[in-house]
């Protein structure tokens, strides 16, 4: 088996069974989740060397510059929008972080502006790669369950790739996100009851022949998430940051970044992994509790209503992977009080970054970690901002009268 073919093969994380590159499976016969084999270290080195050399692949914009490392057989035929390579920009420190900062320059963390994707959220990293791979595999119909951004993103890229798409969403999901799904031409199925019910219904529908493209399970989606780490590495001039903070629900962003940095480590391009931190709110914080209690699984939690709806997942399918990634890197988790989220959103918006409350959890979590001395170098931290503020409908608005 050549290197290239190996890169497209899938391996079951539970039983080790492997599936060849043309298999249209999303999980193992044993029920376990599938992972793509990591790219060969030499291929990773060659890819980044080519990107460094003068003008090489200059025509390949955005995340497609990493196509040799992605499960894409025909990069020249990709149907996408030139997405990715989102800005990495320095924020001023705000609030008590600024007051606590020593010296004259109150530097805040670096912000990765992943809300600037075509559908308005970071999920496009995964959807762009997944939908192109599914088209290469001649998939014509897919189903996906989502409470919001992922559904809108998968619908957007299904439209671009000409696949028929059905999105199963909780009937209670944010209306703006549901509208985005329907506007993109996807079939929207509103499922009454809890979020988990939408997953059950989507898996049931997939038995009729459609491909189940659940973003929290799909290996191609996860492969797209790795591009976050590749971009940060390049944008920092060829190094990894000290610490990274992510809002964590299903954990695809954190797990994807972990795998991307591992690729760079295995290739000898970085000498250690950055510490990865998960930010949650106290309305739903199973990851933070598991870390605090030293568990290797997520404990049951009672979910309360939250403005950070994108990270309100009680039992994400890759929960154990989230914990393992955090522990391997020496990172941790932080819980943000629900009542702190909207004030922190205002603080962030006044610095020029209008993002949805889910993203704000990471910013607020970063502030807490910085002020409690958890970062060796608070200026060498990257916080990812995952979704546009325009996604959220319930901002408090105070208008002046003329
Ligand atoms: Zn298996």
Short mmCIF file of C-alpha atoms and ligand atoms in Angstrom, two decimals:
data_model
loop_
_atom_site.label_atom_id
_atom_site.label_comp_id
_atom_site.label_asym_id
_atom_site.label_seq_id
_atom_site.Cartn_x
_atom_site.Cartn_y
_atom_site.Cartn_z
CA UNK A 1 0.00 0.00 0.00
CA UNK A 2 1.50 3.32 -1.02
CA UNK A 3 1.70 6.36 1.21
CA UNK A 4 -1.09 8.06 -0.69
CA UNK A 5 -3.51 5.18 -0.36
CA UNK A 6 -2.70 4.78 3.32
CA UNK A 7 -3.68 8.40 3.86
CA UNK A 8 -7.23 7.69 2.67
CA UNK A 9 -7.77 4.51 4.68
CA UNK A 10 -9.84 4.37 7.83
CA UNK A 11 -9.03 2.57 11.06
CA UNK A 12 -11.45 1.76 13.88
CA UNK A 13 -10.37 3.36 17.15
CA UNK A 14 -12.06 0.58 19.11
CA UNK A 15 -11.13 -2.71 17.38
CA UNK A 16 -8.39 -1.78 14.90
CA UNK A 17 -10.25 -3.00 11.80
CA UNK A 18 -9.26 -1.09 8.66
CA UNK A 19 -11.30 0.06 5.68
CA UNK A 20 -9.90 0.83 2.24
CA UNK A 21 -9.96 4.27 0.62
CA UNK A 22 -13.14 3.76 -1.44
CA UNK A 23 -15.29 2.42 1.41
CA UNK A 24 -18.29 4.62 2.14
CA UNK A 25 -18.50 3.90 5.85
CA UNK A 26 -18.83 6.34 8.70
CA UNK A 27 -18.39 3.90 11.55
CA UNK A 28 -17.00 0.43 12.10
CA UNK A 29 -19.05 -2.75 12.01
CA UNK A 30 -18.31 -3.00 15.75
CA UNK A 31 -19.91 0.43 16.25
CA UNK A 32 -16.56 2.14 16.93
CA UNK A 33 -15.58 5.51 15.44
CA UNK A 34 -13.25 5.61 12.45
CA UNK A 35 -10.08 7.66 12.09
CA UNK A 36 -8.05 8.49 9.01
CA UNK A 37 -4.43 7.40 9.19
CA UNK A 38 -2.16 10.40 9.80
CA UNK A 39 -0.10 11.61 6.83
CA UNK A 40 3.45 10.26 6.64
CA UNK A 41 5.97 12.56 8.42
CA UNK A 42 8.00 12.93 5.22
CA UNK A 43 4.90 14.09 3.36
CA UNK A 44 4.23 16.66 6.09
CA UNK A 45 7.82 17.92 5.89
CA UNK A 46 7.71 18.08 2.09
CA UNK A 47 4.41 19.93 2.10
CA UNK A 48 5.54 22.66 4.48
CA UNK A 49 8.92 22.95 2.78
CA UNK A 50 7.14 23.54 -0.52
CA UNK A 51 4.89 26.14 1.11
CA UNK A 52 7.96 27.99 2.47
CA UNK A 53 9.79 28.02 -0.83
CA UNK A 54 9.41 31.05 -3.06
CA UNK A 55 5.96 31.34 -4.48
CA UNK A 56 5.30 27.61 -4.31
CA UNK A 57 1.61 26.83 -4.32
CA UNK A 58 0.86 30.52 -4.05
CA UNK A 59 -2.19 29.80 -6.18
CA UNK A 60 -3.53 27.48 -3.50
CA UNK A 61 -5.39 29.81 -1.21
CA UNK A 62 -6.62 29.17 2.26
CA UNK A 63 -6.83 25.73 3.76
CA UNK A 64 -6.49 24.04 0.35
CA UNK A 65 -2.77 24.80 0.46
CA UNK A 66 -2.67 21.73 2.73
CA UNK A 67 -4.48 19.52 0.22
CA UNK A 68 -1.60 16.99 0.06
CA UNK A 69 -2.24 16.30 3.76
CA UNK A 70 -6.04 16.08 3.45
CA UNK A 71 -8.20 13.17 2.28
CA UNK A 72 -8.67 14.78 -1.12
CA UNK A 73 -7.64 12.78 -4.20
CA UNK A 74 -8.16 15.54 -6.77
CA UNK A 75 -7.24 18.97 -5.34
CA UNK A 76 -7.68 20.59 -8.75
CA UNK A 77 -11.36 19.66 -8.75
CA UNK A 78 -12.22 20.94 -5.29
CA UNK A 79 -15.52 22.82 -5.13
CA UNK A 80 -15.17 25.40 -2.40
CA UNK A 81 -14.90 29.15 -1.78
CA UNK A 82 -11.19 29.85 -1.19
CA UNK A 83 -11.87 29.58 2.55
CA UNK A 84 -9.42 29.28 5.42
CA UNK A 85 -6.17 30.96 6.38
CA UNK A 86 -8.30 33.08 8.70
CA UNK A 87 -6.56 36.03 10.35
CA UNK A 88 -4.47 35.54 13.48
CA UNK A 89 -4.51 38.87 15.20
CA UNK A 90 -3.41 40.31 18.52
CA UNK A 91 -6.08 41.60 20.89
CA UNK A 92 -5.52 44.21 23.50
CA UNK A 93 -6.08 42.86 27.00
CA UNK A 94 -9.46 43.85 28.36
CA UNK A 95 -10.98 44.25 31.79
CA UNK A 96 -9.18 42.82 34.78
CA UNK A 97 -6.68 41.04 32.53
CA UNK A 98 -5.43 44.48 31.45
CA UNK A 99 -5.24 45.71 35.03
CA UNK A 100 -3.34 42.59 36.09
CA UNK A 101 -0.87 42.86 33.21
CA UNK A 102 2.59 43.97 34.20
CA UNK A 103 4.54 46.57 32.26
CA UNK A 104 3.21 49.21 29.93
CA UNK A 105 1.94 47.05 27.10
CA UNK A 106 -1.18 45.16 28.15
CA UNK A 107 -1.00 42.51 25.49
CA UNK A 108 -3.94 40.19 25.15
CA UNK A 109 -3.88 36.79 23.48
CA UNK A 110 -3.76 36.13 19.77
CA UNK A 111 -7.21 35.60 18.28
CA UNK A 112 -7.86 33.20 15.41
CA UNK A 113 -10.81 34.65 13.54
CA UNK A 114 -12.58 31.47 12.46
CA UNK A 115 -15.94 33.23 12.40
CA UNK A 116 -14.86 34.69 9.03
CA UNK A 117 -15.75 31.55 7.08
CA UNK A 118 -18.41 31.50 4.32
CA UNK A 119 -21.18 30.12 6.54
CA UNK A 120 -20.08 32.23 9.50
CA UNK A 121 -18.45 29.53 11.57
CA UNK A 122 -15.33 27.37 11.92
CA UNK A 123 -17.36 24.29 10.98
CA UNK A 124 -16.57 25.11 7.36
CA UNK A 125 -13.07 23.68 7.85
CA UNK A 126 -14.65 20.28 8.38
CA UNK A 127 -17.53 20.63 5.94
CA UNK A 128 -15.34 21.81 3.08
CA UNK A 129 -13.15 18.72 3.32
CA UNK A 130 -15.96 16.30 4.13
CA UNK A 131 -18.27 17.35 1.30
CA UNK A 132 -15.49 17.29 -1.28
CA UNK A 133 -14.42 13.84 -0.12
CA UNK A 134 -18.01 12.56 -0.21
CA UNK A 135 -18.38 13.85 -3.77
CA UNK A 136 -15.17 12.00 -4.68
CA UNK A 137 -16.74 8.87 -3.19
CA UNK A 138 -19.84 9.40 -5.39
CA UNK A 139 -22.14 10.03 -2.42
CA UNK A 140 -25.30 11.77 -3.63
CA UNK A 141 -27.46 11.92 -0.48
CA UNK A 142 -26.41 12.67 3.07
CA UNK A 143 -28.04 13.20 6.42
CA UNK A 144 -26.61 15.13 9.35
CA UNK A 145 -27.85 16.11 12.79
CA UNK A 146 -27.01 19.51 14.19
CA UNK A 147 -28.28 22.12 16.58
CA UNK A 148 -26.95 24.96 14.50
CA UNK A 149 -23.64 25.94 12.94
CA UNK A 150 -22.65 22.52 11.65
CA UNK A 151 -25.99 22.07 9.92
CA UNK A 152 -25.73 25.47 8.27
CA UNK A 153 -22.17 24.69 7.21
CA UNK A 154 -22.92 21.22 5.82
CA UNK A 155 -25.92 22.66 3.94
CA UNK A 156 -23.71 25.41 2.48
CA UNK A 157 -21.08 22.97 1.20
CA UNK A 158 -23.69 20.48 0.00
CA UNK A 159 -25.07 23.25 -2.17
CA UNK A 160 -21.58 23.94 -3.54
CA UNK A 161 -20.88 20.27 -4.23
CA UNK A 162 -24.30 19.38 -5.59
CA UNK A 163 -25.25 16.81 -2.95
CA UNK A 164 -28.75 16.34 -1.59
CA UNK A 165 -28.68 17.06 2.11
CA UNK A 166 -31.12 16.56 4.98
CA UNK A 167 -30.43 18.25 8.31
CA UNK A 168 -32.11 16.92 11.44
CA UNK A 169 -32.25 19.68 14.03
CA UNK A 170 -33.95 20.05 17.40
CA UNK A 171 -37.18 22.01 16.89
CA UNK A 172 -35.93 24.34 19.64
CA UNK A 173 -32.74 25.27 17.73
CA UNK A 174 -31.90 28.90 17.00
CA UNK A 175 -34.22 30.16 14.27
CA UNK A 176 -31.52 32.04 12.39
CA UNK A 177 -29.42 28.90 12.01
CA UNK A 178 -32.41 26.84 10.90
CA UNK A 179 -33.22 29.49 8.32
CA UNK A 180 -29.65 29.31 7.03
CA UNK A 181 -30.04 25.54 6.53
CA UNK A 182 -33.28 25.90 4.62
CA UNK A 183 -32.07 28.86 2.54
CA UNK A 184 -29.14 26.75 1.31
CA UNK A 185 -31.62 24.29 -0.13
CA UNK A 186 -31.20 21.50 2.40
CA UNK A 187 -34.19 19.56 3.65
CA UNK A 188 -34.72 20.71 7.20
CA UNK A 189 -36.28 18.20 9.58
CA UNK A 190 -37.28 19.73 12.92
CA UNK A 191 -37.23 17.05 15.61
CA UNK A 192 -39.20 17.70 18.82
CA UNK A 193 -37.47 16.80 22.09
CA UNK A 194 -33.86 16.92 23.26
CA UNK A 195 -30.79 17.32 21.00
CA UNK A 196 -30.01 13.59 21.22
CA UNK A 197 -33.35 12.80 19.55
CA UNK A 198 -32.19 14.57 16.37
CA UNK A 199 -29.15 12.26 16.26
CA UNK A 200 -31.31 9.16 16.62
CA UNK A 201 -33.66 10.30 13.85
CA UNK A 202 -30.78 11.12 11.49
CA UNK A 203 -29.12 7.73 12.04
CA UNK A 204 -32.48 6.06 11.45
CA UNK A 205 -32.95 7.98 8.20
CA UNK A 206 -29.45 6.94 7.07
CA UNK A 207 -30.50 3.30 7.15
CA UNK A 208 -32.56 4.00 4.03
CA UNK A 209 -29.33 4.54 2.08
CA UNK A 210 -28.15 8.12 2.64
CA UNK A 211 -24.65 8.66 4.00
CA UNK A 212 -24.63 9.68 7.66
CA UNK A 213 -22.38 12.72 7.90
CA UNK A 214 -22.69 13.51 11.61
CA UNK A 215 -19.93 16.06 12.18
CA UNK A 216 -19.04 14.86 15.67
CA UNK A 217 -18.27 11.38 14.32
CA UNK A 218 -17.13 11.82 10.73
CA UNK A 219 -13.38 11.26 10.10
CA UNK A 220 -13.27 13.53 7.01
CA UNK A 221 -14.81 16.39 8.96
CA UNK A 222 -12.17 15.94 11.66
CA UNK A 223 -9.40 15.95 9.05
CA UNK A 224 -10.51 19.40 7.92
CA UNK A 225 -10.23 20.66 11.49
CA UNK A 226 -6.51 19.88 11.50
CA UNK A 227 -5.94 22.82 9.16
CA UNK A 228 -6.40 25.14 12.14
CA UNK A 229 -3.12 23.91 13.60
CA UNK A 230 -1.32 24.02 10.25
CA UNK A 231 -2.40 27.65 9.74
CA UNK A 232 -1.39 28.77 13.24
CA UNK A 233 2.01 27.11 12.77
CA UNK A 234 2.62 28.96 9.52
CA UNK A 235 1.22 32.26 10.77
CA UNK A 236 3.60 32.19 13.75
CA UNK A 237 6.52 31.84 11.36
CA UNK A 238 6.94 28.10 11.77
CA UNK A 239 6.35 27.35 15.44
CA UNK A 240 3.55 26.29 17.80
CA UNK A 241 2.11 28.67 20.40
CA UNK A 242 2.47 27.91 24.09
CA UNK A 243 -1.23 27.54 24.81
CA UNK A 244 -4.50 27.33 22.84
CA UNK A 245 -8.03 27.89 24.20
CA UNK A 246 -11.12 26.45 22.51
CA UNK A 247 -14.83 26.52 23.28
CA UNK A 248 -15.64 22.82 23.64
CA UNK A 249 -18.93 21.05 22.99
CA UNK A 250 -18.45 18.13 20.60
CA UNK A 251 -14.73 18.85 20.67
CA UNK A 252 -14.03 18.59 16.93
CA UNK A 253 -12.00 21.81 17.00
CA UNK A 254 -9.81 20.78 19.94
CA UNK A 255 -9.33 17.20 18.72
CA UNK A 256 -8.62 18.38 15.17
CA UNK A 257 -6.06 20.93 16.38
CA UNK A 258 -4.43 18.26 18.54
CA UNK A 259 -4.05 15.97 15.54
CA UNK A 260 -2.73 18.76 13.35
CA UNK A 261 -0.05 19.65 15.90
CA UNK A 262 0.77 15.96 16.28
CA UNK A 263 1.38 15.75 12.54
CA UNK A 264 3.82 18.67 12.87
CA UNK A 265 5.50 17.06 15.88
CA UNK A 266 5.90 13.68 14.16
CA UNK A 267 7.46 15.49 11.20
CA UNK A 268 9.97 17.22 13.48
CA UNK A 269 8.62 20.67 12.54
CA UNK A 270 7.80 21.52 16.17
CA UNK A 271 9.50 20.20 19.30
CA UNK A 272 6.46 19.98 21.61
CA UNK A 273 2.68 20.19 21.50
CA UNK A 274 0.99 23.39 22.70
CA UNK A 275 -1.10 23.03 25.85
CA UNK A 276 -4.76 22.71 24.85
CA UNK A 277 -7.51 24.19 27.05
CA UNK A 278 -11.25 23.55 26.90
CA UNK A 279 -13.64 26.35 27.88
CA UNK A 280 -17.22 25.56 28.88
CA UNK A 281 -19.93 27.36 30.86
CA UNK A 282 -21.31 26.18 34.18
CA UNK A 283 -24.59 25.44 32.36
CA UNK A 284 -22.97 22.38 30.76
CA UNK A 285 -19.40 21.51 31.70
CA UNK A 286 -18.82 17.73 31.55
CA UNK A 287 -15.26 18.13 30.22
CA UNK A 288 -14.22 20.54 32.96
CA UNK A 289 -15.68 18.24 35.61
CA UNK A 290 -13.94 15.18 34.19
CA UNK A 291 -10.60 17.01 34.19
CA UNK A 292 -11.12 18.31 37.72
CA UNK A 293 -12.09 14.86 39.00
CA UNK A 294 -9.42 12.94 37.06
CA UNK A 295 -11.96 10.88 35.08
CA UNK A 296 -11.27 9.25 31.70
CA UNK A 297 -14.94 9.56 30.66
CA UNK A 298 -17.45 12.41 30.83
CA UNK A 299 -19.68 12.35 33.93
CA UNK A 300 -23.44 12.87 33.52
CA UNK A 301 -24.41 16.52 33.96
CA UNK A 302 -27.73 18.33 34.06
CA UNK A 303 -27.73 20.80 31.19
CA UNK A 304 -29.25 24.21 31.97
CA UNK A 305 -30.41 26.80 29.42
CA UNK A 306 -27.41 28.73 28.08
CA UNK A 307 -26.57 31.50 25.64
CA UNK A 308 -23.55 29.38 24.60
CA UNK A 309 -25.76 26.87 22.80
CA UNK A 310 -22.99 25.65 20.50
CA UNK A 311 -21.11 23.98 23.36
CA UNK A 312 -24.06 22.60 25.31
CA UNK A 313 -23.35 18.93 24.62
CA UNK A 314 -23.82 16.48 27.49
CA UNK A 315 -22.17 13.39 25.98
CA UNK A 316 -20.12 14.12 22.82
CA UNK A 317 -19.18 10.91 20.93
CA UNK A 318 -15.46 11.65 21.16
CA UNK A 319 -15.51 12.65 24.83
CA UNK A 320 -12.66 10.37 25.87
CA UNK A 321 -10.52 11.74 23.00
CA UNK A 322 -11.08 15.30 24.22
CA UNK A 323 -9.82 14.35 27.69
CA UNK A 324 -6.85 12.42 26.30
CA UNK A 325 -5.81 15.34 24.07
CA UNK A 326 -5.97 17.80 26.95
CA UNK A 327 -3.94 15.55 29.25
CA UNK A 328 -1.34 14.62 26.63
CA UNK A 329 -0.55 18.29 26.09
CA UNK A 330 -0.53 19.33 29.75
CA UNK A 331 -3.49 21.67 29.20
CA UNK A 332 -6.73 21.74 31.17
CA UNK A 333 -10.28 23.02 31.29
CA UNK A 334 -11.96 26.15 32.56
CA UNK A 335 -15.59 26.79 33.50
CA UNK A 336 -17.06 30.22 32.85
CA UNK A 337 -20.11 31.30 34.89
CA UNK A 338 -23.15 31.64 32.61
CA UNK A 339 -23.70 35.19 33.83
CA UNK A 340 -20.24 36.27 32.68
CA UNK A 341 -20.76 35.35 29.02
CA UNK A 342 -22.82 38.28 27.69
CA UNK A 343 -20.78 40.95 29.54
CA UNK A 344 -17.61 39.37 28.13
CA UNK A 345 -19.20 39.38 24.67
CA UNK A 346 -19.69 43.13 24.98
CA UNK A 347 -16.08 43.54 26.12
CA UNK A 348 -14.85 41.58 23.11
CA UNK A 349 -17.14 43.43 20.69
CA UNK A 350 -15.76 46.75 21.95
CA UNK A 351 -12.30 45.48 21.01
CA UNK A 352 -13.72 44.92 17.51
CA UNK A 353 -14.67 41.24 17.56
CA UNK A 354 -18.40 40.55 17.26
CA UNK A 355 -18.82 36.82 17.88
CA UNK A 356 -21.55 34.56 19.18
CA UNK A 357 -21.73 33.71 22.91
CA UNK A 358 -20.35 30.21 22.32
CA UNK A 359 -17.08 31.76 21.11
CA UNK A 360 -17.06 34.21 23.97
CA UNK A 361 -16.75 31.31 26.42
CA UNK A 362 -13.22 30.74 25.09
CA UNK A 363 -12.29 34.41 25.44
CA UNK A 364 -13.74 34.62 28.96
CA UNK A 365 -12.06 31.32 29.84
CA UNK A 366 -8.74 32.63 28.56
CA UNK A 367 -9.09 35.73 30.73
CA UNK A 368 -9.71 33.57 33.79
CA UNK A 369 -6.72 31.37 33.01
CA UNK A 370 -4.47 34.38 32.42
CA UNK A 371 -5.45 36.16 35.62
CA UNK A 372 -4.92 33.00 37.69
CA UNK A 373 -1.41 32.58 36.30
CA UNK A 374 -2.03 29.42 34.29
CA UNK A 375 -0.08 30.54 31.21
CA UNK A 376 3.76 30.70 31.30
CA UNK A 377 3.48 33.49 28.70
CA UNK A 378 0.00 35.09 28.43
CA UNK A 379 1.03 36.73 25.14
CA UNK A 380 1.80 33.35 23.56
CA UNK A 381 -1.78 32.10 23.72
CA UNK A 382 -4.17 31.58 20.79
CA UNK A 383 -7.92 31.80 21.39
CA UNK A 384 -10.16 30.65 18.58
CA UNK A 385 -13.29 32.69 17.84
CA UNK A 386 -15.63 30.19 16.23
CA UNK A 387 -18.91 31.80 15.21
CA UNK A 388 -20.19 35.16 13.99
CA UNK A 389 -22.18 37.38 16.34
CA UNK A 390 -24.78 37.57 13.58
CA UNK A 391 -25.64 33.93 14.34
CA UNK A 392 -27.14 34.88 17.71
CA UNK A 393 -30.52 36.59 17.91
CA UNK A 394 -30.94 37.45 21.56
CA UNK A 395 -28.38 40.19 22.16
CA UNK A 396 -29.47 42.78 24.69
CA UNK A 397 -29.96 45.98 22.72
CA UNK A 398 -30.09 49.41 24.26
CA UNK A 399 -30.87 52.08 21.71
CA UNK A 400 -30.68 55.80 22.35
CA UNK A 401 -33.71 57.87 21.38
CA UNK A 402 -33.00 60.64 18.89
ZN1 LIG B 1 -14.33 -1.60 15.16
#
